[in-house]
Coordinates of C-alpha atoms in Angstrom, one line a residue:
Chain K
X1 CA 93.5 86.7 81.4
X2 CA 89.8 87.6 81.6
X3 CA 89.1 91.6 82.4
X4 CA 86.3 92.4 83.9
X5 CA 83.0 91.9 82.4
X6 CA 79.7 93.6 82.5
X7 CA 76.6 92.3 81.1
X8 CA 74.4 93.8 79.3
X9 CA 76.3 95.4 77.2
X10 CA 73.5 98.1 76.5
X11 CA 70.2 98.1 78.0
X12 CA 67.2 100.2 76.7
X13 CA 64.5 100.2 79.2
X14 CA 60.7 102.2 79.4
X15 CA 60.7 105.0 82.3
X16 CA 59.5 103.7 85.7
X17 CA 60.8 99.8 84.8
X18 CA 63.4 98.2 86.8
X19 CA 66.6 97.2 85.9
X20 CA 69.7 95.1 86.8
X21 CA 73.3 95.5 85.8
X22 CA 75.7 92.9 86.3
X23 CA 79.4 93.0 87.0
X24 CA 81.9 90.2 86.8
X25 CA 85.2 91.1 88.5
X26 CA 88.2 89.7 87.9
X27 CA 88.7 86.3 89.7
X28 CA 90.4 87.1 93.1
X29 CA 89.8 90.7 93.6
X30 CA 88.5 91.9 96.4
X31 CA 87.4 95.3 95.5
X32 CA 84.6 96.4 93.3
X33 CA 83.7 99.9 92.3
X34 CA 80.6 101.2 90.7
X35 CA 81.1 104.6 88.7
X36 CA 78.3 106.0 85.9
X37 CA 79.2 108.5 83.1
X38 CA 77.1 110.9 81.3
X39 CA 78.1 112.1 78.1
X40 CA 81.4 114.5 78.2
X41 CA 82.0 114.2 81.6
X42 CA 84.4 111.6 83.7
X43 CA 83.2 108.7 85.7
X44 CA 81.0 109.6 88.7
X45 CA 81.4 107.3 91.7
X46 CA 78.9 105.1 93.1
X47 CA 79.5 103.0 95.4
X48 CA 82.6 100.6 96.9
X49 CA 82.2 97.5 97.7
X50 CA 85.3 95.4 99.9
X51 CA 84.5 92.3 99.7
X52 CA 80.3 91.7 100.5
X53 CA 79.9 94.8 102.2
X54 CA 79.6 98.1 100.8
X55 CA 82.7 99.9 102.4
X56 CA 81.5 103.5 100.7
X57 CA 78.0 103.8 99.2
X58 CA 78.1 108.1 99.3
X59 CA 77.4 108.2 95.6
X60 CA 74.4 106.4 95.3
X61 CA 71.9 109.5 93.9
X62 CA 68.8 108.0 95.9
X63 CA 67.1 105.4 97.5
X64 CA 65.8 104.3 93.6
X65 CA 70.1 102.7 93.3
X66 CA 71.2 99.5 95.1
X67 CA 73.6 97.2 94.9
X68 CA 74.6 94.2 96.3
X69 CA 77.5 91.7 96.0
X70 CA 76.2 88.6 98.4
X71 CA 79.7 86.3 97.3
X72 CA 82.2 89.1 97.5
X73 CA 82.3 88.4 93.4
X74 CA 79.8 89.3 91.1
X75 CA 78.0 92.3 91.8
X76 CA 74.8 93.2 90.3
X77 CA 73.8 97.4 90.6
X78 CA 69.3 97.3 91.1
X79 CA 67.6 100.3 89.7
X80 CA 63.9 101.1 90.6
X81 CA 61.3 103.1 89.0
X82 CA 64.2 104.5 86.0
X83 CA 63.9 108.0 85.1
X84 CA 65.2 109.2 81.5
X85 CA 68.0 111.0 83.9
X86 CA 69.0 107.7 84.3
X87 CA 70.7 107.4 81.1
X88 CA 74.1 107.2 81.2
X89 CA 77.2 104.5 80.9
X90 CA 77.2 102.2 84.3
X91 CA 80.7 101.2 85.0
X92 CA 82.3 98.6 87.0
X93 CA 85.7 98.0 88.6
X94 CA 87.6 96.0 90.2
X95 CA 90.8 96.2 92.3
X96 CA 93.2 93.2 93.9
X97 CA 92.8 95.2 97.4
X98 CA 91.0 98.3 98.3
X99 CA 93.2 100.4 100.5
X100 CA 96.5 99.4 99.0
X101 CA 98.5 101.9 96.8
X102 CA 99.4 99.8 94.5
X103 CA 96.0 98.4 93.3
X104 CA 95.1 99.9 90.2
X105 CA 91.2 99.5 89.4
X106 CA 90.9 97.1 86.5
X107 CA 87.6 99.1 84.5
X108 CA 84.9 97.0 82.2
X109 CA 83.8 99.0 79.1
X110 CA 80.5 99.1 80.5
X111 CA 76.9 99.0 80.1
X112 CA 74.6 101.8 78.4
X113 CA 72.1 102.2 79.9
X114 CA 68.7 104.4 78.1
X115 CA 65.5 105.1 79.6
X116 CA 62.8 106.1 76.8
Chain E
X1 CA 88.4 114.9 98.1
X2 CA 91.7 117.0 96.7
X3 CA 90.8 118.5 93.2
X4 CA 93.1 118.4 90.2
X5 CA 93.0 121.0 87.2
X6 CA 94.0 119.8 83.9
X7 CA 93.5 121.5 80.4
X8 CA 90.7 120.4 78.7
X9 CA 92.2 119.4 75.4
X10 CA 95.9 119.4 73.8
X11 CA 96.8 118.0 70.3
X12 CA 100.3 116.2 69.7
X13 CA 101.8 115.3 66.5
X14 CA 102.5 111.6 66.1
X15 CA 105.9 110.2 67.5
X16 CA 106.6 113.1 69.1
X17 CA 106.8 113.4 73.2
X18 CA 103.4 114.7 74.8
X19 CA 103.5 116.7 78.3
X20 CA 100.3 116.5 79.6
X21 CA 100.4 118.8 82.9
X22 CA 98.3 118.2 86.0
X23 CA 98.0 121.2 88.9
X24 CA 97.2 119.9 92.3
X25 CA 97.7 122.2 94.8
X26 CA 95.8 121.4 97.9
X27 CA 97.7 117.7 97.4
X28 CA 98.1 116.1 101.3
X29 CA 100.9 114.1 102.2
X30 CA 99.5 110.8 102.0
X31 CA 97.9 111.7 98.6
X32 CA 98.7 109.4 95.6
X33 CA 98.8 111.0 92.1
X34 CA 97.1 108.3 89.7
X35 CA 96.4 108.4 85.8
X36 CA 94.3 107.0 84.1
X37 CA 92.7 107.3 80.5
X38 CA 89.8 106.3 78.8
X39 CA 89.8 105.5 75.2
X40 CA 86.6 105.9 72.8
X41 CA 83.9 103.5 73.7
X42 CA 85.6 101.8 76.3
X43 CA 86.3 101.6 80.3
X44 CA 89.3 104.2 81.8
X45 CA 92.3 102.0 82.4
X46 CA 95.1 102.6 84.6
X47 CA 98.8 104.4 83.6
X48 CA 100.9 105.0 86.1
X49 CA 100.9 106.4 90.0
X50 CA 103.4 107.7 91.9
X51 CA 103.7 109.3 95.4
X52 CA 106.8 111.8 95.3
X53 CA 109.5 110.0 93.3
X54 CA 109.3 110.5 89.1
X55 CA 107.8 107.1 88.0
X56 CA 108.5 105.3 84.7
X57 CA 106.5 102.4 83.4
X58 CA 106.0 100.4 79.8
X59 CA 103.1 102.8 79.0
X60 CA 104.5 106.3 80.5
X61 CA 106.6 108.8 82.8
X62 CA 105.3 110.0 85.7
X63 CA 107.3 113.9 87.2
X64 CA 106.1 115.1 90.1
X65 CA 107.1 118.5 91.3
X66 CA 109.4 119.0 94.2
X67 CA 106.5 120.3 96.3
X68 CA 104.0 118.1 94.6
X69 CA 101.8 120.5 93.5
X70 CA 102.0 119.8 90.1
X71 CA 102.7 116.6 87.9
X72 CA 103.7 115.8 84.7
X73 CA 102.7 112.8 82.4
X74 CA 105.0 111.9 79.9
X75 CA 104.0 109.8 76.5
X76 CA 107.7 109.5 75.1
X77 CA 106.4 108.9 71.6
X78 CA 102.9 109.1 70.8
X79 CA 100.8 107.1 68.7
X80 CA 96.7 107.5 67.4
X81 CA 96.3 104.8 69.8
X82 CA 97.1 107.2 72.4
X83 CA 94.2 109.2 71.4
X84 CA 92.2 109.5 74.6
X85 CA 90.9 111.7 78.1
X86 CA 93.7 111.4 80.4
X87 CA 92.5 111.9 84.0
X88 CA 94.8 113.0 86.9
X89 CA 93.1 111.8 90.4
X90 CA 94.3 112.3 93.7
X91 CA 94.0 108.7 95.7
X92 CA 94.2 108.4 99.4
X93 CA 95.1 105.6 101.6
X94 CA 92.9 105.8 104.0
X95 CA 90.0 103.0 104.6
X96 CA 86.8 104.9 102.9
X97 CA 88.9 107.7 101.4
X98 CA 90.7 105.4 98.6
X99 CA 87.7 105.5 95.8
X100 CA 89.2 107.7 92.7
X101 CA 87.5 110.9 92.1
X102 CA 87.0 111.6 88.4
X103 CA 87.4 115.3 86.7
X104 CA 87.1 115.9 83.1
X105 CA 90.7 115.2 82.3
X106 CA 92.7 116.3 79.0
X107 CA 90.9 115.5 75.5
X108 CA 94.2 114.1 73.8
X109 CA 94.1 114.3 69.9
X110 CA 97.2 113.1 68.0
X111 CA 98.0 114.5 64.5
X112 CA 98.9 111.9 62.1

């Protein structure tokens, strides 16, 4: 079956432009996770969502990241006024429940994201 | 969140086992022990999880300690598609305490 997908699949942007990052979960979960990586490091959480409303947003660096998921499906993370910081592989997840143990998050490959 | 230490890189010779250790010593008792691993250019994707019982699946072992301090994931027979970072992540149960917490993980390489 379809994985989840996130669109674009790289997105090269000028420094102070706004972006938008979708994520397409797979159909029928009702968790989504947003994590970013930086080279050489491991995936840095973001923000939870269960289903519309963000359950956990503490890893959301400032008030520049939002995201929203109005259907409890697709989610799309907003970025104002990108800094070359910025730059960095956006990942999305999804999971069949959130609190269960036995819900494995389902990862996209994610999108890169570069600020010039 | 509970921390987990892992080496930073191991090497494994192809179709042999590979132990790949993970210390977790300030572990609560409603703490899950997930792994994951992340291949080149692509998303992490899950392994196995266990809570004190040894776990097996189709991709790996899980052994957790008696005390659970320490786990142990198990690759029975590696292959270079099992070149990867392997993360060991602490998951709780609890409503707003159930996001994983990435480290660094291991840097896998497997010797042809």
């Amino acid at each position: 079956g379809a994985g989840v997908s996130q669109t674009p699949s790289n997105k090269v942007t000028e420094k102070g432009k706004y972006v938008e990052l979708r994520c397409d979960p797979i159909s029928g979960h009702t968790a989504l996770y947003w994590y970013r990586q930086s080279l050489g490091q491991g995936p840095e959480f973001l923000i939870y969502f269960q289903g519309t409303g963000a359950a956990d947003d503490s890893g959301l660096p400032n008030d520049r990241f939002f995201a929203v998921r109005p259907e409890g499906s697709v989610s799309t993370l907003k970025i104002q006024r990108t800094e070359r910081g910025d730059s960095a592989v956006y990942l999305c997840a999804s999971s069949l429940w959130g609190i269960s143990e036995n819900s494995p998050l389902h990862f996209g490959n994610g999108t890169r994201l570069t600020v010039t | 969140d509970a921390k987990t230490t892992q080496p930073n890189s191991m090497e494994s010779n192809e179709e042999e086992p590979v132990h790949l250790p993970c210390n977790h010593s300030t572990i609560s008792g409603t703490d899950y022990i997930h792994w994951y691993r992340q291949l080149p250019s692509q998303g992490p994707e899950y392994v196995i999880h266990g809570l004190t019982s040894n776990v097996n699946n189709r991709m790996a072992s899980l052994a957790i300690a008696e005390d659970r301090k320490s786990s142990t994931l198990i690759l029975h027979r590696a292959t270079l598609r099992d070149a990867a970072v392997y993360y060991c992540i602490l998951r709780g149960t609890n409503f707003g305490n159930e996001k994983l917490t990435f480290g660094t993980g291991t840097r896998l390489t497997i010797i042809p």
